[in-house]
């Protein structure tokens, strides 16, 4: 049976969790996902938490379980969107892509020259999904957002912990990031 997104190409400019979770779902549904990472550094989660040894006994390299889970099933390339040669390569990926997913802070894509207006003019076929904690515009758009902040502002933290001392505790998994990725993936489909 053919996967629902077979033949769809996704350019993935995401990092950490919400964006990679979105593109992992798209990959699971059959899309070809090309993850673009910063040269020499890559996604910050490559070094988070417990490191796993790769399967081959000869290979002594490691990878982060935190990185591996949401990034399985993807291709990866290191490109600097501030380097002209790399930008040309990125744009050749965009020409073939059906979807672009990013989760930079609002304004970063504009500074790089890849905001919606520019992208849509040059690649009118491309669907663009931008994931951010408080949206791209509006009074909270420029505020930083990580899972703990979203859990706190949404009231999840208040629902956990010890009711006697009224101290809330973050839910273990990054549920806000994961759900943002799930909803973004469904929005793209």
Short mmCIF file of N, CA and C in Angstrom, two decimals, residues 28-179:
data_model
loop_
_atom_site.label_atom_id
_atom_site.label_comp_id
_atom_site.label_asym_id
_atom_site.label_seq_id
_atom_site.Cartn_x
_atom_site.Cartn_y
_atom_site.Cartn_z
N UNK A 28 6.66 9.77 8.69
CA UNK A 28 5.95 8.52 8.98
C UNK A 28 4.80 8.29 8.00
N UNK A 29 4.24 9.37 7.49
CA UNK A 29 3.14 9.27 6.53
C UNK A 29 3.64 9.15 5.09
N UNK A 30 4.98 9.03 4.92
CA UNK A 30 5.53 8.74 3.61
C UNK A 30 6.24 9.87 2.91
N UNK A 31 6.25 11.07 3.49
CA UNK A 31 6.94 12.19 2.85
C UNK A 31 8.45 11.99 2.92
N UNK A 32 9.13 12.53 1.93
CA UNK A 32 10.60 12.59 1.96
C UNK A 32 10.94 13.89 2.69
N UNK A 33 11.56 13.78 3.85
CA UNK A 33 11.89 14.95 4.67
C UNK A 33 13.39 15.19 4.62
N UNK A 34 13.75 16.41 4.23
CA UNK A 34 15.16 16.80 4.15
C UNK A 34 15.40 17.84 5.25
N UNK A 35 16.08 17.41 6.31
CA UNK A 35 16.36 18.28 7.46
C UNK A 35 17.61 19.10 7.18
N UNK A 36 17.49 20.41 7.27
CA UNK A 36 18.61 21.31 7.05
C UNK A 36 19.10 21.77 8.42
N UNK A 37 20.38 21.49 8.69
CA UNK A 37 20.96 21.83 10.00
C UNK A 37 22.16 22.75 9.82
N UNK A 38 22.45 23.50 10.87
CA UNK A 38 23.58 24.42 10.88
C UNK A 38 24.90 23.63 10.81
N UNK A 39 25.81 23.99 9.89
CA UNK A 39 27.09 23.27 9.79
C UNK A 39 27.89 23.35 11.10
N UNK A 40 28.51 22.24 11.45
CA UNK A 40 29.38 22.18 12.62
C UNK A 40 28.66 22.08 13.95
N UNK A 41 27.37 22.36 13.96
CA UNK A 41 26.62 22.36 15.21
C UNK A 41 25.41 21.45 15.11
N UNK A 42 24.63 21.62 14.07
CA UNK A 42 23.43 20.81 13.90
C UNK A 42 22.35 21.18 14.88
N UNK A 43 21.35 20.37 14.96
CA UNK A 43 20.25 20.56 15.92
C UNK A 43 20.83 20.44 17.32
N UNK A 44 20.51 21.40 18.18
CA UNK A 44 21.05 21.40 19.55
C UNK A 44 20.77 20.11 20.29
N UNK A 45 19.67 19.41 19.93
CA UNK A 45 19.31 18.20 20.66
C UNK A 45 20.22 17.02 20.33
N UNK A 46 21.11 17.17 19.38
CA UNK A 46 22.05 16.07 19.09
C UNK A 46 22.88 15.73 20.33
N UNK A 47 23.02 16.66 21.26
CA UNK A 47 23.80 16.41 22.47
C UNK A 47 22.98 16.34 23.74
N UNK A 48 21.65 16.37 23.65
CA UNK A 48 20.79 16.35 24.83
C UNK A 48 20.72 14.95 25.43
N UNK A 49 20.69 14.88 26.74
CA UNK A 49 20.34 13.65 27.45
C UNK A 49 21.24 12.46 27.19
N UNK A 50 20.65 11.29 27.33
CA UNK A 50 21.36 10.02 27.19
C UNK A 50 21.80 9.83 25.74
N UNK A 51 23.05 9.43 25.57
CA UNK A 51 23.58 9.17 24.24
C UNK A 51 23.51 7.68 23.94
N UNK A 52 23.10 7.36 22.75
CA UNK A 52 22.98 5.97 22.32
C UNK A 52 24.12 5.63 21.39
N UNK A 53 24.65 4.43 21.50
CA UNK A 53 25.65 3.96 20.54
C UNK A 53 24.93 3.52 19.29
N UNK A 54 25.55 3.75 18.16
CA UNK A 54 24.95 3.29 16.90
C UNK A 54 25.07 1.78 16.84
N UNK A 55 24.29 1.15 15.99
CA UNK A 55 24.16 -0.29 15.94
C UNK A 55 25.41 -1.08 15.62
N UNK A 56 26.29 -0.56 14.80
CA UNK A 56 27.47 -1.28 14.36
C UNK A 56 28.53 -1.27 15.47
N UNK A 57 29.01 -2.42 15.85
CA UNK A 57 30.01 -2.52 16.92
C UNK A 57 31.30 -1.78 16.55
N UNK A 58 31.58 -1.64 15.25
CA UNK A 58 32.78 -0.92 14.79
C UNK A 58 32.62 0.59 14.96
N UNK A 59 31.38 1.07 14.97
CA UNK A 59 31.10 2.50 15.03
C UNK A 59 31.02 2.94 16.48
N UNK A 60 31.99 3.72 16.92
CA UNK A 60 32.05 4.17 18.31
C UNK A 60 31.32 5.50 18.52
N UNK A 61 30.72 6.07 17.46
CA UNK A 61 30.03 7.35 17.60
C UNK A 61 28.72 7.17 18.37
N UNK A 62 28.22 8.25 18.86
CA UNK A 62 26.98 8.22 19.64
C UNK A 62 26.00 9.24 19.07
N UNK A 63 24.75 9.12 19.50
CA UNK A 63 23.73 10.10 19.15
C UNK A 63 22.76 10.20 20.32
N UNK A 64 22.10 11.30 20.38
CA UNK A 64 21.17 11.54 21.48
C UNK A 64 19.84 10.86 21.21
N UNK A 65 19.30 10.20 22.22
CA UNK A 65 17.97 9.61 22.10
C UNK A 65 16.93 10.71 21.90
N UNK A 66 17.15 11.85 22.55
CA UNK A 66 16.24 12.99 22.42
C UNK A 66 16.20 13.48 20.96
N UNK A 67 17.34 13.44 20.28
CA UNK A 67 17.39 13.83 18.86
C UNK A 67 16.84 12.73 17.97
N UNK A 68 17.19 11.50 18.26
CA UNK A 68 16.84 10.38 17.38
C UNK A 68 15.34 10.19 17.23
N UNK A 69 14.59 10.27 18.32
CA UNK A 69 13.14 9.99 18.27
C UNK A 69 12.41 10.87 17.26
N UNK A 70 12.49 12.20 17.34
CA UNK A 70 11.72 13.00 16.39
C UNK A 70 12.39 13.19 15.03
N UNK A 71 13.59 12.65 14.85
CA UNK A 71 14.29 12.86 13.58
C UNK A 71 14.53 11.59 12.78
N UNK A 72 13.98 10.49 13.24
CA UNK A 72 14.10 9.23 12.51
C UNK A 72 13.39 9.33 11.17
N UNK A 73 13.95 8.70 10.16
CA UNK A 73 13.30 8.65 8.86
C UNK A 73 13.52 9.86 7.99
N UNK A 74 14.48 10.70 8.35
CA UNK A 74 14.75 11.93 7.59
C UNK A 74 16.14 11.87 6.97
N UNK A 75 16.28 12.59 5.89
CA UNK A 75 17.60 12.87 5.33
C UNK A 75 18.09 14.14 6.02
N UNK A 76 19.41 14.36 6.02
CA UNK A 76 19.93 15.55 6.68
C UNK A 76 21.08 16.13 5.87
N UNK A 77 21.13 17.47 5.84
CA UNK A 77 22.21 18.17 5.17
C UNK A 77 22.56 19.39 6.01
N UNK A 78 23.84 19.71 6.08
CA UNK A 78 24.30 20.89 6.82
C UNK A 78 24.46 22.05 5.84
N UNK A 79 23.68 23.11 6.06
CA UNK A 79 23.74 24.31 5.23
C UNK A 79 23.64 25.54 6.11
N UNK A 80 24.42 26.55 5.80
CA UNK A 80 24.31 27.84 6.47
C UNK A 80 23.49 28.76 5.57
N UNK A 81 22.37 29.21 6.05
CA UNK A 81 21.53 30.09 5.25
C UNK A 81 22.08 31.51 5.20
N UNK A 82 23.27 31.70 5.77
CA UNK A 82 23.97 32.98 5.69
C UNK A 82 25.10 32.92 4.67
N UNK A 83 25.32 31.74 4.08
CA UNK A 83 26.37 31.52 3.08
C UNK A 83 25.73 31.43 1.69
N UNK A 84 26.21 32.24 0.75
CA UNK A 84 25.57 32.33 -0.57
C UNK A 84 25.52 30.98 -1.29
N UNK A 85 26.61 30.23 -1.25
CA UNK A 85 26.64 28.92 -1.91
C UNK A 85 25.60 27.97 -1.29
N UNK A 86 25.54 27.96 0.03
CA UNK A 86 24.58 27.11 0.73
C UNK A 86 23.14 27.56 0.47
N UNK A 87 22.94 28.88 0.36
CA UNK A 87 21.60 29.40 0.06
C UNK A 87 21.12 28.90 -1.31
N UNK A 88 22.03 28.87 -2.27
CA UNK A 88 21.67 28.37 -3.61
C UNK A 88 21.27 26.90 -3.54
N UNK A 89 22.00 26.12 -2.75
CA UNK A 89 21.65 24.71 -2.59
C UNK A 89 20.30 24.56 -1.87
N UNK A 90 20.07 25.37 -0.84
CA UNK A 90 18.79 25.35 -0.13
C UNK A 90 17.65 25.72 -1.10
N UNK A 91 17.87 26.71 -1.93
CA UNK A 91 16.84 27.12 -2.88
C UNK A 91 16.58 26.05 -3.94
N UNK A 92 17.59 25.26 -4.27
CA UNK A 92 17.34 24.14 -5.20
C UNK A 92 16.48 23.07 -4.52
N UNK A 93 16.61 22.94 -3.20
CA UNK A 93 15.73 22.02 -2.44
C UNK A 93 14.31 22.58 -2.45
N UNK A 94 14.17 23.89 -2.23
CA UNK A 94 12.84 24.51 -2.21
C UNK A 94 12.13 24.37 -3.56
N UNK A 95 12.89 24.40 -4.65
CA UNK A 95 12.27 24.25 -5.98
C UNK A 95 11.59 22.90 -6.13
N UNK A 96 12.15 21.88 -5.48
CA UNK A 96 11.59 20.52 -5.59
C UNK A 96 10.62 20.21 -4.46
N UNK A 97 10.66 21.01 -3.40
CA UNK A 97 9.84 20.74 -2.21
C UNK A 97 8.38 21.12 -2.43
N UNK A 98 7.53 20.43 -1.69
CA UNK A 98 6.10 20.75 -1.65
C UNK A 98 5.77 21.53 -0.39
N UNK A 99 6.58 21.33 0.66
CA UNK A 99 6.30 21.91 1.98
C UNK A 99 7.61 22.41 2.58
N UNK A 100 7.54 23.54 3.27
CA UNK A 100 8.64 24.06 4.08
C UNK A 100 8.11 24.21 5.50
N UNK A 101 8.79 23.57 6.46
CA UNK A 101 8.41 23.69 7.87
C UNK A 101 9.57 24.34 8.61
N UNK A 102 9.25 25.38 9.41
CA UNK A 102 10.29 26.05 10.21
C UNK A 102 9.74 26.38 11.58
N UNK A 103 10.64 26.46 12.56
CA UNK A 103 10.21 26.87 13.90
C UNK A 103 11.22 27.82 14.54
N UNK A 104 11.74 28.74 13.72
CA UNK A 104 12.59 29.79 14.26
C UNK A 104 11.73 30.80 15.02
N UNK A 105 12.37 31.64 15.81
CA UNK A 105 11.65 32.74 16.44
C UNK A 105 11.05 33.63 15.34
N UNK A 106 9.88 34.23 15.58
CA UNK A 106 9.31 35.13 14.58
C UNK A 106 10.32 36.21 14.19
N UNK A 107 10.43 36.45 12.90
CA UNK A 107 11.35 37.46 12.38
C UNK A 107 12.63 36.88 11.80
N UNK A 108 13.04 35.69 12.22
CA UNK A 108 14.28 35.10 11.74
C UNK A 108 14.19 34.79 10.24
N UNK A 109 13.09 34.19 9.81
CA UNK A 109 12.94 33.86 8.39
C UNK A 109 12.97 35.12 7.53
N UNK A 110 12.38 36.20 8.01
CA UNK A 110 12.40 37.47 7.26
C UNK A 110 13.84 37.99 7.15
N UNK A 111 14.59 37.95 8.26
CA UNK A 111 15.98 38.39 8.23
C UNK A 111 16.82 37.56 7.27
N UNK A 112 16.49 36.28 7.15
CA UNK A 112 17.22 35.40 6.23
C UNK A 112 16.75 35.56 4.78
N UNK A 113 15.64 36.27 4.58
CA UNK A 113 15.10 36.44 3.24
C UNK A 113 14.18 35.32 2.80
N UNK A 114 13.64 34.58 3.77
CA UNK A 114 12.77 33.44 3.46
C UNK A 114 11.41 33.56 4.17
N UNK A 115 10.93 34.78 4.35
CA UNK A 115 9.61 34.98 4.94
C UNK A 115 8.53 34.56 3.93
N UNK A 116 7.29 34.47 4.41
CA UNK A 116 6.19 33.98 3.57
C UNK A 116 6.05 34.76 2.27
N UNK A 117 6.07 36.09 2.32
CA UNK A 117 5.89 36.88 1.09
C UNK A 117 6.96 36.56 0.06
N UNK A 118 8.20 36.47 0.49
CA UNK A 118 9.31 36.16 -0.42
C UNK A 118 9.20 34.74 -0.95
N UNK A 119 8.95 33.79 -0.05
CA UNK A 119 8.82 32.38 -0.44
C UNK A 119 7.67 32.20 -1.42
N UNK A 120 6.52 32.77 -1.09
CA UNK A 120 5.33 32.58 -1.93
C UNK A 120 5.52 33.18 -3.34
N UNK A 121 6.21 34.28 -3.41
CA UNK A 121 6.46 34.92 -4.70
C UNK A 121 7.38 34.04 -5.58
N UNK A 122 8.41 33.49 -4.96
CA UNK A 122 9.40 32.70 -5.71
C UNK A 122 8.98 31.25 -5.91
N UNK A 123 8.26 30.70 -4.93
CA UNK A 123 7.83 29.28 -4.98
C UNK A 123 6.34 29.21 -4.67
N UNK A 124 5.48 29.62 -5.60
CA UNK A 124 4.04 29.70 -5.31
C UNK A 124 3.39 28.35 -5.00
N UNK A 125 4.06 27.26 -5.39
CA UNK A 125 3.53 25.91 -5.13
C UNK A 125 3.76 25.46 -3.69
N UNK A 126 4.64 26.15 -2.97
CA UNK A 126 5.13 25.68 -1.68
C UNK A 126 4.15 26.01 -0.54
N UNK A 127 3.86 25.01 0.28
CA UNK A 127 3.12 25.20 1.53
C UNK A 127 4.15 25.51 2.60
N UNK A 128 3.92 26.56 3.39
CA UNK A 128 4.87 26.92 4.45
C UNK A 128 4.17 26.83 5.79
N UNK A 129 4.79 26.10 6.70
CA UNK A 129 4.27 25.95 8.06
C UNK A 129 5.29 26.54 9.02
N UNK A 130 4.87 27.55 9.78
CA UNK A 130 5.72 28.19 10.78
C UNK A 130 5.17 27.87 12.16
N UNK A 131 6.01 27.30 13.00
CA UNK A 131 5.61 26.91 14.35
C UNK A 131 6.31 27.85 15.34
N UNK A 132 5.53 28.50 16.19
CA UNK A 132 6.13 29.34 17.24
C UNK A 132 5.20 29.32 18.44
N UNK A 133 5.72 29.67 19.58
CA UNK A 133 4.96 29.58 20.82
C UNK A 133 3.76 30.51 20.87
N UNK A 134 3.90 31.71 20.32
CA UNK A 134 2.84 32.70 20.42
C UNK A 134 2.44 33.28 19.07
N UNK A 135 2.70 32.57 17.99
CA UNK A 135 2.32 33.05 16.67
C UNK A 135 3.37 33.97 16.05
N UNK A 136 3.14 34.33 14.80
CA UNK A 136 4.07 35.17 14.06
C UNK A 136 3.81 36.66 14.25
N UNK A 137 2.59 37.00 14.65
CA UNK A 137 2.22 38.40 14.86
C UNK A 137 1.44 38.50 16.17
N UNK A 138 1.17 39.69 16.60
CA UNK A 138 0.38 39.89 17.81
C UNK A 138 1.22 40.31 18.99
N UNK A 139 0.58 40.60 20.11
CA UNK A 139 1.28 41.19 21.25
C UNK A 139 2.31 40.27 21.92
N UNK A 140 2.16 38.95 21.80
CA UNK A 140 3.10 38.03 22.46
C UNK A 140 4.10 37.39 21.50
N UNK A 141 4.02 37.73 20.22
CA UNK A 141 4.82 37.05 19.19
C UNK A 141 6.32 37.03 19.47
N UNK A 142 6.84 38.08 20.02
CA UNK A 142 8.30 38.17 20.24
C UNK A 142 8.76 37.52 21.55
N UNK A 143 7.81 37.04 22.34
CA UNK A 143 8.18 36.41 23.61
C UNK A 143 8.79 35.04 23.37
N UNK A 144 9.80 34.67 24.15
CA UNK A 144 10.35 33.32 24.02
C UNK A 144 9.34 32.29 24.52
N UNK A 145 9.39 31.13 23.92
CA UNK A 145 8.46 30.07 24.34
C UNK A 145 9.17 28.73 24.32
N UNK A 146 9.19 28.09 25.45
CA UNK A 146 9.63 26.71 25.55
C UNK A 146 8.49 25.96 26.23
N UNK A 147 8.55 24.66 26.23
CA UNK A 147 7.45 23.86 26.74
C UNK A 147 7.02 24.25 28.15
N UNK A 148 7.97 24.50 29.04
CA UNK A 148 7.64 24.84 30.43
C UNK A 148 6.81 26.13 30.50
N UNK A 149 7.15 27.11 29.68
CA UNK A 149 6.39 28.37 29.67
C UNK A 149 4.96 28.11 29.20
N UNK A 150 4.81 27.34 28.13
CA UNK A 150 3.47 27.06 27.60
C UNK A 150 2.66 26.24 28.61
N UNK A 151 3.29 25.24 29.24
CA UNK A 151 2.58 24.47 30.27
C UNK A 151 2.13 25.38 31.41
N UNK A 152 2.97 26.31 31.81
CA UNK A 152 2.63 27.21 32.91
C UNK A 152 1.50 28.15 32.52
N UNK A 153 1.60 28.76 31.36
CA UNK A 153 0.59 29.73 30.93
C UNK A 153 -0.75 29.06 30.62
N UNK A 154 -0.71 27.79 30.23
CA UNK A 154 -1.97 27.10 29.89
C UNK A 154 -2.68 26.53 31.12
N UNK A 155 -2.00 26.47 32.25
CA UNK A 155 -2.60 25.95 33.47
C UNK A 155 -2.28 24.49 33.75
N UNK A 156 -1.53 23.84 32.86
CA UNK A 156 -1.19 22.43 33.09
C UNK A 156 -0.38 22.27 34.37
N UNK A 157 0.59 23.16 34.58
CA UNK A 157 1.45 23.07 35.77
C UNK A 157 0.61 23.18 37.04
N UNK A 158 -0.42 24.00 37.03
CA UNK A 158 -1.27 24.18 38.20
C UNK A 158 -2.04 22.90 38.54
N UNK A 159 -2.24 22.04 37.55
CA UNK A 159 -3.01 20.81 37.75
C UNK A 159 -2.16 19.65 38.26
N UNK A 160 -0.86 19.85 38.39
CA UNK A 160 0.03 18.77 38.83
C UNK A 160 0.69 19.15 40.15
N UNK A 161 1.39 18.22 40.73
CA UNK A 161 2.12 18.52 41.96
C UNK A 161 1.32 18.19 43.20
N UNK A 162 1.76 18.73 44.31
CA UNK A 162 1.16 18.47 45.62
C UNK A 162 0.08 19.52 45.91
N UNK A 163 -1.19 19.10 46.02
CA UNK A 163 -2.26 20.07 46.27
C UNK A 163 -2.15 20.76 47.64
N UNK A 164 -1.44 20.14 48.58
CA UNK A 164 -1.31 20.72 49.92
C UNK A 164 -0.41 21.95 49.93
N UNK A 165 0.66 21.92 49.13
CA UNK A 165 1.54 23.10 49.13
C UNK A 165 1.31 24.00 47.91
N UNK A 166 0.37 23.60 47.05
CA UNK A 166 -0.04 24.40 45.89
C UNK A 166 1.13 24.74 44.97
N UNK A 167 2.13 23.88 44.95
CA UNK A 167 3.25 24.07 44.05
C UNK A 167 3.05 23.16 42.85
N UNK A 168 2.97 23.74 41.70
CA UNK A 168 2.79 22.96 40.49
C UNK A 168 4.10 22.37 40.01
N UNK A 169 3.99 21.33 39.20
CA UNK A 169 5.16 20.67 38.64
C UNK A 169 4.90 20.46 37.15
N UNK A 170 5.91 20.72 36.35
CA UNK A 170 5.81 20.48 34.91
C UNK A 170 5.52 19.01 34.66
N UNK A 171 4.66 18.75 33.70
CA UNK A 171 4.42 17.37 33.27
C UNK A 171 5.73 16.86 32.69
N UNK A 172 6.09 15.61 32.94
CA UNK A 172 7.37 15.05 32.49
C UNK A 172 7.67 15.26 31.01
N UNK A 173 6.89 14.67 30.12
CA UNK A 173 7.16 14.87 28.69
C UNK A 173 6.83 16.30 28.27
N UNK A 174 7.44 16.75 27.21
CA UNK A 174 7.19 18.10 26.70
C UNK A 174 5.90 18.11 25.88
N UNK A 175 4.78 17.99 26.59
CA UNK A 175 3.49 17.81 25.92
C UNK A 175 3.09 18.99 25.04
N UNK A 176 3.44 20.19 25.43
CA UNK A 176 3.08 21.36 24.61
C UNK A 176 3.83 21.33 23.29
N UNK A 177 5.11 21.01 23.33
CA UNK A 177 5.90 20.91 22.09
C UNK A 177 5.38 19.77 21.21
N UNK A 178 5.11 18.64 21.83
CA UNK A 178 4.64 17.49 21.06
C UNK A 178 3.30 17.81 20.39
N UNK A 179 2.37 18.38 21.15
CA UNK A 179 1.06 18.70 20.57
C UNK A 179 1.16 19.78 19.50
#
